[in-house]
């Protein structure tokens, strides 16, 4: 059995600078984006029905990537991630926005080129635009003005503007037929799913009547106007995004009666942990399936024809010899595989994207290295001789354009939702988990022997080791993609001795990064991307919170030395990942010391029930102390060896709720000296304890309520005859048979959950 690598460093945070002294290359950049295009629809990726001669010709002259993946299979987050070269959990962009407010003054891909002398233009959809809404209106959608010198929209008619199929006015052409989707006032039976309405729209023969035809015309105009200057031109075609709209000549190529939907075996969805747009939810019959495939293919071929016009203009203007051409899609699309439709999955058909890069003078090739859309920014920067910003999370693919056998990354990482689906795609396997902790289940596919992902191996005992290694790899990657890789995220010195004193709050933080200091009567410090922002409200009582990741935005604090947050009386808390869509991370580096002290209540919150995702990493040699209560919900607190947690204060309560994880790996250092008086682990929480060392007299650990999983290896119990020695593991009631219990007391006896020959451990609630 093949073993997955222990750790996939797919989200490497450092990118090398361009070679010092490297000459500026006279390359322009032409980015062509399709919308909702699955690689499986292109001839160059093996489709024998759908006609894409222009994209196929580009692939034949460039490098075609067979393992390219988006970071999020929805338009808005995917495009934001690509344009800023950050993973969604770094920026917190999980919706239909550009990402500008989340990324602040960080330069986007085209903004970076624009600020270095390039003419930067956008034609139609690059950042998110609603289709068909923004296309019909001709608006900018969720575009980012700072990214462009000029921007152009391609207003065009869509399904709403077509004459209905049953209208006496149409004379048979044009036609529009709704396949699935109920709009207000409709009496049809098919459901609308996620705002996407499947419509089959045949329009007049002139390509330029539609948005994509207009985009091709404008792109050709700009190539001619700016051929004598350096440019980065981004052209976004909206097809084949639904509604499926194309001139009649393209529909004529695909009579719907001849379309063949994918074969789906009975029970194909039974072992899938997440379902969204399915055949049953759409209420599709066979005719509607065939018309959807025909409409999709017609839209693809129409889009391909517009790509051909732009590429021909590049040749005609003599620009092909000094222009890098990139063709890609924001994500893939299901066309009935596994009885799924649309996107919003992390399986192959939805997460994998077509990617072709053609660089003048490079030998055409097919490359099997994993590539991601975040890689395009650093790749073009390096190819054009610009310094690659070290803050980017993407990796340059430049080496693969000279050597297609080169490997840039070992795996690809795709997510869906802030805490819904996560996928690691390695050479041998695809691993999917639901929720950051895996509480929603797992999928594991053998991609060498089961490339279409029919058989989920997650519950197969023969693959237990592979599954466990992927779980570790996923946790490592999730930790690595939260937080920006620049100086704004690290506080490097000083000790703020009094939180209630505004003059001490920002000690150790670069002055330019402190937007505002906390002020009375309420001091809420929100640390998003290392910046301190305050909100002030007139409340009857004062209390103080430090929020790392708040109200849907990400926040990271990398604490390198000491920071004391002290209040003289009011309550105070540190909240890591609070609010729906929020992602917070607190990293205590070696030697760091974080203390909450003083009068009042002092609580630590890691994640929350509203959907916040929090992580606290306490590394070797660091110390964290707080008073009163520690709450972990949808979050993780992990301890490295020789770290200290809560040893200096009497903590009144420790609660770990749904999707909460405490992970101890401390070699027995201090963790068992906690004077915790009320500890509760409930719901789907997990306690992972890998404890070496020796338990001595007075060491106590109490779990006072239901726990679904207890795993780990416990250290040696010293002097079991000592009546003051107490080691209690109390599972409570309601432990299901399927729950995982692995407890090993290394007192010389066998490894057995019920083994307690010396009477030094008390275990209840085990059947």
XYZ file of C-alpha atoms in Angstrom:
767
model
C 0.000 0.000 0.000
C 1.328 3.400 -0.930
C 1.828 5.836 1.922
C 1.015 9.502 1.693
C 3.837 11.889 2.599
C 3.586 12.919 6.222
C 3.367 16.629 5.517
C 2.487 18.420 2.296
C 3.897 21.919 2.480
C 1.452 23.104 -0.166
C 1.013 26.541 1.388
C 4.623 27.582 1.612
C 4.765 31.144 2.847
C 8.063 32.216 1.336
C 8.860 32.855 -2.313
C 12.357 33.565 -3.532
C 13.138 36.962 -4.938
C 14.078 37.292 -8.567
C 17.763 36.773 -9.163
C 19.601 40.010 -8.259
C 20.569 41.907 -11.330
C 18.254 39.933 -13.590
C 17.390 42.030 -16.613
C 13.866 43.246 -17.127
C 12.252 41.026 -19.765
C 10.269 42.688 -22.527
C 7.279 40.457 -21.938
C 3.695 41.558 -21.920
C 1.096 39.425 -20.182
C -2.253 38.387 -21.662
C -4.531 36.598 -19.210
C -7.630 34.945 -20.664
C -10.138 33.644 -18.119
C -13.162 31.478 -18.753
C -15.978 31.147 -16.222
C -17.104 27.799 -14.752
C -15.071 25.829 -17.306
C -14.211 22.233 -16.492
C -10.990 20.921 -18.011
C -12.946 17.845 -19.120
C -14.797 19.973 -21.718
C -11.657 20.799 -23.714
C -10.248 18.753 -26.546
C -6.691 19.220 -25.292
C -7.751 17.582 -22.016
C -9.341 14.620 -23.771
C -12.903 15.603 -24.678
C -13.845 14.129 -28.067
C -17.256 15.804 -28.426
C -16.874 19.453 -27.463
C -15.029 21.467 -30.138
C -12.333 23.851 -28.805
C -9.838 24.291 -31.680
C -8.406 27.635 -30.548
C -7.693 26.651 -26.950
C -6.320 23.337 -28.215
C -3.934 25.196 -30.543
C -2.762 27.380 -27.657
C -2.097 24.245 -25.605
C -0.162 22.702 -28.498
C 2.144 25.721 -28.558
C 2.492 26.217 -24.810
C 2.705 24.257 -21.565
C -0.488 22.498 -20.522
C -0.804 21.655 -16.823
C -2.648 18.429 -16.039
C -2.817 18.995 -12.274
C -3.893 22.604 -11.849
C -6.386 23.448 -9.105
C -8.378 26.399 -7.859
C -8.312 27.393 -4.207
C -12.091 27.694 -3.868
C -14.666 26.322 -6.361
C -16.837 29.457 -6.398
C -16.219 32.488 -8.616
C -15.697 35.288 -6.080
C -13.314 33.624 -3.602
C -11.388 31.851 -6.360
C -10.732 35.028 -8.328
C -9.792 37.024 -5.228
C -7.368 34.290 -4.193
C -5.811 34.207 -7.670
C -5.482 37.985 -7.971
C -3.884 38.503 -4.549
C -1.994 35.168 -4.356
C -3.388 34.330 -0.940
C -5.399 31.372 0.279
C -8.988 32.109 1.348
C -8.265 31.393 5.020
C -5.572 34.054 4.997
C -7.792 36.792 3.616
C -11.107 35.555 4.964
C -12.644 35.987 1.499
C -15.322 33.313 1.249
C -17.935 35.321 -0.644
C -18.561 37.502 -3.661
C -16.104 40.328 -3.020
C -12.858 41.495 -4.594
C -10.812 41.050 -1.438
C -9.555 44.648 -1.433
C -10.902 45.514 2.011
C -9.527 42.249 3.398
C -6.082 42.688 1.828
C -5.757 46.381 2.569
C -2.913 48.103 0.775
C -1.292 44.895 -0.462
C -0.916 45.001 -4.227
C -2.965 42.676 -6.368
C -1.338 40.870 -9.283
C -2.172 43.461 -11.953
C -1.750 46.362 -9.519
C 1.790 45.154 -8.856
C 2.545 45.309 -12.589
C 0.718 48.622 -12.992
C 2.813 50.187 -10.225
C 5.927 49.116 -12.125
C 5.103 50.797 -15.399
C 2.712 48.402 -17.110
C -0.551 49.425 -18.702
C -3.091 47.242 -16.863
C -6.552 46.754 -18.318
C -9.530 44.569 -17.556
C -12.161 43.501 -20.056
C -15.299 42.030 -18.456
C -15.117 39.515 -15.570
C -11.807 39.081 -13.738
C -12.775 39.849 -10.165
C -16.302 38.723 -9.388
C -19.275 39.793 -11.477
C -22.741 38.350 -11.140
C -23.844 36.383 -14.189
C -26.270 37.268 -15.648
C -27.092 40.266 -13.383
C -23.933 42.385 -13.822
C -23.594 41.372 -17.481
C -27.089 42.561 -18.302
C -26.517 45.812 -16.399
C -23.007 46.366 -17.755
C -21.701 47.151 -14.281
C -18.336 46.610 -12.593
C -19.617 43.998 -10.186
C -17.218 43.429 -7.267
C -14.232 44.710 -9.197
C -11.132 46.370 -7.714
C -10.414 49.758 -9.262
C -6.845 49.903 -7.903
C -5.885 46.906 -10.027
C -6.355 48.630 -13.366
C -5.279 51.569 -15.469
C -8.533 51.145 -17.381
C -11.435 48.750 -17.154
C -14.155 47.868 -19.644
C -17.449 46.067 -19.207
C -19.205 44.087 -21.921
C -22.899 44.602 -21.474
C -24.966 42.005 -23.271
C -28.356 40.301 -23.281
C -28.824 37.138 -21.268
C -31.674 34.717 -20.670
C -33.931 37.432 -19.325
C -33.638 39.300 -22.605
C -34.329 36.342 -24.868
C -37.766 35.561 -26.267
C -39.350 32.602 -24.442
C -39.534 29.337 -26.306
C -43.313 29.225 -26.230
C -43.806 32.824 -27.345
C -45.815 33.351 -30.501
C -43.309 36.072 -31.410
C -40.180 33.991 -31.655
C -40.801 32.171 -34.925
C -38.497 29.458 -33.645
C -35.454 31.712 -33.134
C -34.233 32.998 -30.774
C -35.365 30.622 -28.028
C -34.950 30.403 -24.290
C -35.993 27.383 -22.285
C -35.677 27.093 -18.518
C -34.370 23.657 -17.615
C -34.232 24.121 -13.860
C -34.928 27.044 -11.614
C -38.056 28.641 -10.276
C -38.283 32.396 -10.286
C -40.993 34.400 -8.605
C -44.333 33.788 -10.278
C -43.247 30.612 -12.041
C -45.309 27.469 -11.777
C -42.623 25.025 -12.841
C -41.557 22.071 -10.728
C -37.779 22.308 -10.965
C -35.881 23.791 -8.055
C -33.520 26.724 -8.079
C -30.306 25.853 -6.306
C -27.919 28.468 -4.996
C -29.263 31.210 -7.227
C -28.123 29.390 -10.356
C -30.813 28.898 -12.957
C -30.208 26.413 -15.756
C -31.450 27.854 -19.031
C -30.907 26.808 -22.631
C -30.764 30.023 -24.691
C -30.341 30.108 -28.482
C -29.699 33.617 -29.803
C -29.068 35.194 -33.250
C -25.990 34.237 -35.210
C -23.859 37.341 -34.667
C -21.212 36.618 -31.998
C -20.887 40.279 -31.095
C -24.485 40.531 -29.914
C -23.411 38.727 -26.757
C -21.092 39.782 -23.949
C -18.188 37.488 -24.850
C -18.224 38.623 -28.478
C -18.057 42.236 -27.319
C -15.184 41.368 -24.964
C -13.193 39.891 -27.839
C -13.714 43.054 -29.907
C -12.568 45.298 -27.047
C -9.549 43.113 -26.297
C -8.462 43.314 -29.925
C -8.820 47.113 -29.864
C -6.639 47.355 -26.751
C -3.936 45.120 -28.225
C -3.701 47.436 -31.187
C -3.773 50.644 -29.108
C -1.138 49.545 -26.582
C 1.133 47.363 -28.676
C 4.046 49.772 -28.261
C 4.053 49.734 -24.452
C 4.362 47.077 -21.794
C 0.952 45.806 -20.799
C -0.855 43.257 -18.704
C -4.268 42.679 -20.249
C -6.877 40.522 -18.501
C -9.811 39.345 -20.621
C -12.654 37.587 -18.841
C -15.174 35.579 -20.824
C -18.361 34.709 -18.932
C -19.242 31.529 -20.796
C -19.924 28.715 -20.157
C -21.395 30.087 -16.875
C -25.128 29.485 -16.778
C -27.440 30.476 -18.382
C -26.105 28.570 -21.375
C -26.215 31.313 -24.017
C -24.726 31.087 -27.513
C -25.605 31.911 -31.115
C -27.561 29.301 -33.029
C -24.580 28.164 -35.092
C -22.937 26.796 -31.951
C -26.065 25.032 -30.723
C -26.371 23.426 -34.147
C -23.129 21.576 -33.427
C -24.679 19.800 -30.445
C -28.202 18.450 -31.067
C -29.367 17.782 -27.548
C -30.956 14.493 -28.553
C -27.485 13.110 -29.255
C -25.908 14.150 -25.951
C -24.980 11.297 -23.607
C -25.089 12.060 -19.864
C -22.427 10.365 -17.738
C -23.197 6.893 -16.477
C -23.896 6.937 -12.752
C -23.836 3.740 -10.737
C -26.457 3.092 -8.088
C -25.471 4.499 -4.699
C -22.644 6.591 -6.137
C -23.397 9.415 -3.687
C -23.781 7.186 -0.634
C -20.215 7.620 0.607
C -19.928 11.344 -0.238
C -19.876 13.562 2.854
C -21.287 16.715 1.220
C -24.018 17.097 -1.385
C -25.173 20.322 -3.005
C -26.568 20.503 -6.553
C -27.729 16.992 -7.381
C -29.947 15.588 -10.105
C -32.650 14.868 -7.551
C -32.571 18.410 -6.124
C -32.774 19.914 -9.603
C -35.520 17.428 -10.498
C -33.801 16.889 -13.839
C -35.236 14.361 -16.263
C -33.157 12.843 -19.072
C -34.155 15.552 -21.557
C -33.056 18.307 -19.191
C -29.746 16.554 -18.563
C -29.065 16.332 -22.299
C -30.052 19.941 -22.939
C -27.775 21.115 -20.123
C -24.815 19.290 -21.649
C -25.644 20.588 -25.131
C -26.027 24.144 -23.823
C -22.757 23.915 -21.913
C -20.855 22.616 -24.946
C -22.376 25.261 -27.220
C -21.324 27.959 -24.745
C -17.807 26.527 -24.523
C -17.355 26.442 -28.288
C -18.687 29.995 -28.578
C -16.210 31.137 -25.913
C -13.405 29.276 -27.702
C -14.161 31.166 -30.910
C -13.706 34.470 -29.046
C -10.397 33.257 -27.620
C -9.302 32.548 -31.182
C -10.062 36.123 -32.253
C -7.913 37.583 -29.470
C -5.024 35.210 -30.169
C -5.183 35.977 -33.879
C -5.014 39.712 -33.138
C -1.961 39.072 -30.969
C -0.312 37.459 -33.987
C -1.469 40.141 -36.420
C 0.002 42.939 -34.296
C 3.342 41.152 -33.944
C 2.855 40.748 -30.195
C 3.011 36.961 -29.954
C 6.813 37.077 -29.869
C 6.938 39.071 -26.622
C 3.675 38.264 -24.827
C 3.099 35.602 -22.195
C -0.357 34.081 -22.734
C -2.215 32.384 -19.887
C -5.524 30.596 -20.272
C -7.374 29.370 -17.184
C -10.758 29.048 -15.513
C -11.759 30.081 -12.011
C -12.902 26.517 -11.191
C -14.449 23.467 -12.802
C -18.027 22.272 -13.247
C -20.024 19.066 -12.878
C -22.106 17.907 -15.843
C -23.857 14.969 -14.223
C -20.816 13.031 -12.985
C -21.863 11.216 -9.793
C -25.280 12.834 -10.414
C -23.764 16.207 -9.447
C -24.173 19.496 -11.304
C -22.577 22.930 -10.999
C -19.605 23.634 -8.697
C -19.079 24.119 -4.952
C -17.409 20.763 -4.424
C -13.734 19.939 -3.877
C -13.843 16.840 -6.087
C -11.885 16.693 -9.335
C -14.510 17.929 -11.769
C -15.080 21.055 -9.670
C -11.656 21.787 -8.144
C -9.394 21.011 -11.121
C -9.017 23.758 -13.727
C -7.563 24.010 -17.220
C -4.280 25.912 -17.193
C -2.149 26.723 -20.239
C 0.881 29.018 -20.172
C 2.639 29.981 -23.392
C 5.917 31.873 -23.112
C 7.717 33.031 -26.284
C 10.654 30.790 -27.084
C 9.714 28.009 -24.670
C 9.326 24.467 -25.999
C 5.701 23.217 -25.903
C 5.124 20.633 -23.208
C 2.700 18.892 -20.878
C 3.499 19.346 -17.190
C 2.322 17.064 -14.385
C 3.469 19.216 -11.491
C 0.742 20.374 -9.160
C -0.119 24.000 -9.815
C -2.581 26.388 -8.220
C -4.196 29.616 -9.338
C -2.323 31.471 -6.570
C 0.845 30.623 -8.518
C 0.097 32.861 -11.505
C 1.083 36.149 -9.844
C 4.587 35.026 -8.786
C 5.092 33.115 -12.043
C 4.530 36.125 -14.282
C 6.537 38.389 -11.987
C 9.556 36.104 -12.243
C 9.188 35.639 -15.999
C 9.057 39.417 -16.475
C 12.139 39.968 -14.323
C 10.264 41.642 -11.475
C 11.113 40.848 -7.838
C 8.648 38.284 -6.536
C 7.125 39.593 -3.287
C 8.100 37.299 -0.430
C 4.699 37.812 1.174
C 2.840 35.852 -1.528
C 1.556 32.358 -0.793
C 1.750 31.195 -4.400
C 4.834 29.578 -5.913
C 6.428 30.455 -9.222
C 5.941 27.867 -11.962
C 8.762 29.339 -14.047
C 11.022 26.279 -13.651
C 8.358 24.010 -15.141
C 8.299 26.081 -18.334
C 11.929 25.100 -18.964
C 11.664 21.611 -17.478
C 8.133 20.151 -17.531
C 9.291 17.268 -15.311
C 10.117 19.698 -12.486
C 7.929 19.594 -9.382
C 6.873 22.849 -7.761
C 4.592 21.452 -5.068
C 3.722 17.992 -3.762
C -0.014 18.545 -3.502
C -2.813 20.982 -4.222
C -5.031 22.536 -1.565
C -8.665 23.503 -2.179
C -11.345 24.581 0.289
C -15.076 25.166 0.103
C -16.555 27.432 2.779
C -14.821 28.859 5.842
C -15.335 25.574 7.709
C -17.049 23.185 5.294
C -14.809 21.186 2.953
C -11.044 20.850 2.675
C -9.121 18.845 0.070
C -5.498 17.787 -0.276
C -4.765 16.284 -3.683
C -1.477 14.399 -3.829
C -0.028 12.330 -6.648
C -1.573 9.134 -5.298
C -4.602 10.250 -3.322
C -7.321 12.815 -2.894
C -8.191 13.441 0.756
C -11.325 15.384 1.705
C -12.553 16.275 5.150
C -15.653 18.112 6.329
C -14.960 20.837 8.928
C -11.547 21.916 10.118
C -11.476 19.098 12.646
C -12.960 16.448 10.366
C -16.074 16.169 12.500
C -18.234 15.912 9.371
C -16.372 12.912 7.999
C -13.679 12.028 5.480
C -13.222 10.860 1.904
C -10.087 9.176 0.570
C -9.627 8.200 -3.076
C -6.889 6.176 -4.741
C -6.269 8.475 -7.719
C -4.027 5.994 -9.538
C -6.552 3.158 -9.572
C -9.753 5.168 -9.120
C -9.194 8.499 -10.933
C -12.930 9.221 -11.192
C -13.349 8.974 -7.406
C -15.948 6.253 -7.226
C -14.804 4.459 -4.059
C -14.305 6.257 -0.757
C -11.590 4.387 1.160
C -11.809 6.423 4.367
C -13.497 3.609 6.299
C -11.329 0.861 4.793
C -9.017 -0.481 7.547
C -6.308 -1.167 4.988
C -5.962 2.597 4.458
C -6.091 3.664 8.108
C -2.433 4.710 8.152
C -2.787 6.742 4.976
C -5.892 8.421 6.373
C -4.166 9.319 9.646
C -1.192 10.811 7.815
C -3.499 12.942 5.694
C -5.254 14.186 8.821
C -1.904 15.372 10.152
C -1.018 16.929 6.816
C -4.356 18.722 6.618
C -3.943 20.219 10.093
C -0.466 21.435 9.178
C -1.693 23.022 5.968
C -4.644 24.702 7.622
C -2.266 26.233 10.138
C 0.100 27.383 7.404
C -2.499 29.182 5.282
C -3.929 31.366 8.040
C -2.162 34.689 8.325
C -0.200 36.985 6.044
C 3.491 36.419 5.625
C 4.769 39.918 6.251
C 6.025 42.063 9.097
C 2.596 43.351 9.925
C 1.661 40.142 11.672
C 4.440 39.944 14.257
C 4.862 41.864 17.494
C 8.544 41.507 18.302
C 9.259 43.239 21.580
C 8.207 44.945 24.746
C 5.737 44.138 27.490
C 2.512 46.079 27.739
C 2.181 46.072 31.519
C -1.239 47.682 31.742
C -3.918 47.130 29.136
C -5.979 49.871 30.731
C -3.233 52.336 29.916
C -3.422 53.243 26.247
C 0.211 54.305 26.191
C 1.340 50.778 26.940
C -0.958 48.915 24.583
C 1.216 49.143 21.512
C 4.615 48.456 23.030
C 6.546 46.263 20.686
C 4.264 46.964 17.728
C 5.517 49.112 14.855
C 3.967 52.542 15.327
C 2.687 52.677 11.768
C 0.679 49.504 12.311
C -1.305 50.806 15.287
C -4.363 52.337 13.683
C -5.867 53.460 16.951
C -5.337 52.741 20.631
C -8.063 51.433 22.888
C -10.067 54.174 24.602
C -12.641 54.203 27.395
C -15.382 53.454 28.178
C -15.114 50.280 26.089
C -11.846 48.935 24.772
C -12.257 46.325 22.090
C -8.980 45.767 20.271
C -9.510 43.964 16.981
C -6.359 42.545 15.471
C -6.945 41.768 11.830
C -3.796 41.101 9.834
C -1.671 42.336 12.738
C -3.229 45.784 12.728
C -4.879 47.065 15.868
C -8.261 48.642 15.211
C -10.600 49.783 17.944
C -14.312 50.215 18.230
C -15.803 52.450 20.902
C -19.331 52.316 22.220
C -21.015 53.943 25.195
C -21.860 51.095 27.506
C -22.768 51.153 31.165
C -19.878 48.923 32.178
C -16.338 48.684 30.942
C -14.897 45.482 29.654
C -12.023 44.701 27.387
C -11.596 42.187 24.594
C -8.693 41.481 22.296
C -10.090 39.928 19.114
C -7.855 38.013 16.723
C -10.079 37.424 13.705
C -13.400 39.135 14.208
C -16.712 39.692 12.414
C -15.828 37.698 9.300
C -12.237 38.889 8.919
C -8.964 37.057 9.581
C -6.579 37.976 12.353
C -3.173 36.658 13.314
C -0.871 37.512 16.193
C 2.593 35.968 16.211
C 3.929 36.742 19.681
C 7.705 36.585 19.807
C 8.417 37.812 23.339
C 6.262 38.879 26.275
C 2.930 40.629 26.320
C 0.969 41.190 29.479
C -2.632 42.252 29.105
C -3.686 43.568 32.483
C -6.852 45.337 33.527
C -7.337 47.164 36.788
C -10.862 45.968 37.374
C -13.059 45.406 34.320
C -13.495 42.030 32.663
C -11.159 41.093 29.880
C -10.855 38.369 27.281
C -8.816 37.215 24.325
C -11.032 35.895 21.552
C -9.410 33.966 18.714
C -11.732 33.523 15.712
C -15.037 35.055 16.786
C -18.076 35.467 14.537
C -19.283 33.694 11.413
C -16.533 33.440 8.808
C -13.851 34.712 11.177
C -10.495 32.969 11.295
C -8.104 33.748 14.107
C -4.660 32.458 14.958
C -2.510 33.075 18.003
C 1.030 31.731 17.765
C 3.204 31.835 20.864
C 6.729 31.438 19.580
C 9.546 30.008 21.665
C 10.216 32.246 24.636
C 6.927 34.127 24.374
C 4.873 34.786 27.478
C 1.228 35.838 27.267
C -0.492 36.697 30.527
C -3.973 37.943 31.328
C -4.043 39.173 34.890
C -5.481 41.705 37.282
C -8.948 42.046 38.759
C -12.115 41.028 36.948
C -12.810 37.954 34.847
C -10.214 36.900 32.313
C -11.303 34.424 29.668
C -9.759 32.851 26.582
C -12.132 31.974 23.711
C -10.892 29.854 20.810
C -13.476 29.714 18.010
C -17.192 30.038 18.646
C -20.528 28.399 17.913
C -21.392 31.044 15.306
C -18.832 29.602 12.911
C -15.600 31.289 13.953
C -12.476 29.190 13.542
C -9.724 29.675 16.115
C -6.282 28.191 16.584
C -3.824 28.705 19.430
C -0.361 27.200 18.991
C 1.815 27.176 22.104
C 5.312 26.257 21.020
C 8.187 24.860 23.018
C 9.541 27.251 25.599
C 6.491 29.518 25.585
C 4.027 30.207 28.381
C 0.369 31.165 28.396
C -1.545 32.064 31.536
C -5.043 33.378 31.962
C -7.649 33.376 34.700
C -11.150 32.086 35.178
C -12.201 30.272 32.005
C -11.006 28.767 28.757
C -13.582 27.948 26.064
C -12.794 25.989 22.890
C -15.561 25.595 20.263
C -14.731 25.137 16.559
C -11.157 25.677 17.622
C -7.907 24.024 18.580
C -5.381 24.598 21.332
C -2.196 22.670 20.697
C 0.801 22.387 22.978
C 4.316 21.649 21.916
C 6.808 19.893 24.123
C 8.053 21.906 27.067
C 5.301 24.513 26.686
C 3.459 25.796 29.733
C -0.265 26.430 29.846
C -2.180 27.907 32.771
C 0.284 26.749 35.415
C 0.401 30.085 37.190
C -3.279 30.789 37.748
C -6.241 29.053 39.300
C -8.518 28.416 36.325
C -12.131 27.998 37.322
C -13.459 26.416 34.141
C -12.216 24.641 31.029
C -14.908 23.898 28.454
C -14.396 22.210 25.093
C -17.539 22.081 22.966
C -18.479 20.960 19.453
C -15.534 20.677 17.063
C -13.173 21.721 19.824
C -9.779 20.061 20.159
C -7.194 20.062 22.911
C -4.014 18.497 21.614
C -1.294 17.893 24.216
C 2.170 16.671 23.331
C 4.167 18.012 26.232
C 6.366 15.245 27.609
C 4.618 15.673 30.926
C 5.706 19.292 31.334
C 3.312 21.182 33.613
C 0.098 20.149 31.985
C -0.939 17.879 34.855
C -0.436 20.509 37.524
C -3.555 22.398 36.402
C -5.814 23.303 39.324
C -8.875 23.082 37.076
C -12.016 22.860 39.189
C -14.607 22.430 36.456
C -13.510 20.798 33.203
C -16.010 19.773 30.553
C -15.576 18.185 27.152
C -18.800 17.660 25.291
C -20.482 17.329 21.925
C -17.999 16.306 19.254
C -14.926 17.498 21.129
C -11.637 15.656 21.111
C -8.916 15.273 23.698
C -5.615 14.185 22.208
C -3.044 13.459 24.898
C 0.410 12.179 24.035
C 2.126 12.493 27.364
C 5.546 11.256 28.315
C 7.176 11.923 31.649
C 5.990 10.726 35.011
C 2.853 11.586 36.952
C 3.687 12.396 40.542
C 1.702 12.865 43.720
C -1.055 15.412 43.428
C -1.308 15.328 39.628
C -4.942 15.469 38.584
C -6.875 15.532 35.338
C -10.643 15.590 35.447
C -13.063 15.292 32.553
C -16.482 15.827 34.018
C -18.853 15.344 31.091
C -19.451 13.479 27.820
C -16.559 13.185 25.382
C -16.728 11.579 21.985
C -13.058 10.840 21.438
C -10.138 10.301 23.781
C -6.866 9.328 22.186
C -3.269 9.232 23.260
C -0.537 7.492 25.183
C -0.153 8.312 28.862
C 3.125 8.338 30.760
C 4.271 6.363 33.771
C 2.293 6.582 37.001
C 4.713 6.927 39.907
C 4.102 5.304 43.283
C 0.531 4.044 42.810
C 0.323 3.208 46.516
C 0.553 6.886 47.426
C -2.991 7.883 48.484
C -2.406 11.492 47.397
C -1.799 10.423 43.807
C -4.927 10.860 41.766
C -5.328 10.282 38.060
C -8.951 10.390 37.039
C -10.388 9.870 33.571
C -14.159 10.260 33.737
C -15.871 9.780 30.385
C -19.353 10.513 31.638
C -22.356 8.831 30.027
C -23.566 8.466 26.488
C -20.323 7.278 24.907
C -21.315 5.584 21.648
C -19.875 2.255 20.562
C -18.445 3.872 17.450
C -16.556 6.513 19.412
C -12.811 6.159 19.504
C -11.163 5.300 22.820
C -7.438 4.660 22.962
C -5.928 4.907 26.432
C -2.569 3.390 27.291
C -1.175 3.662 30.813
C 2.490 2.733 30.678
C 2.590 1.066 34.090
C 3.858 -2.222 32.768
C 0.467 -3.649 31.858
C -0.881 -4.336 28.374
C -2.436 -1.643 26.202
C -6.104 -1.941 27.060
C -8.807 0.692 27.623
C -9.948 -1.130 30.758
C -6.512 -2.036 32.078
C -5.927 -0.642 35.569
C -4.148 -3.278 37.666
C -2.791 -0.896 40.273
C -5.972 1.028 40.863
C -4.319 4.310 39.949
C -6.787 5.187 37.190
C -10.533 5.407 37.446
C -12.438 4.978 34.187
C -16.217 5.138 33.964
C -18.741 5.231 31.184
C -17.079 2.468 29.167
C -19.324 -0.407 28.180
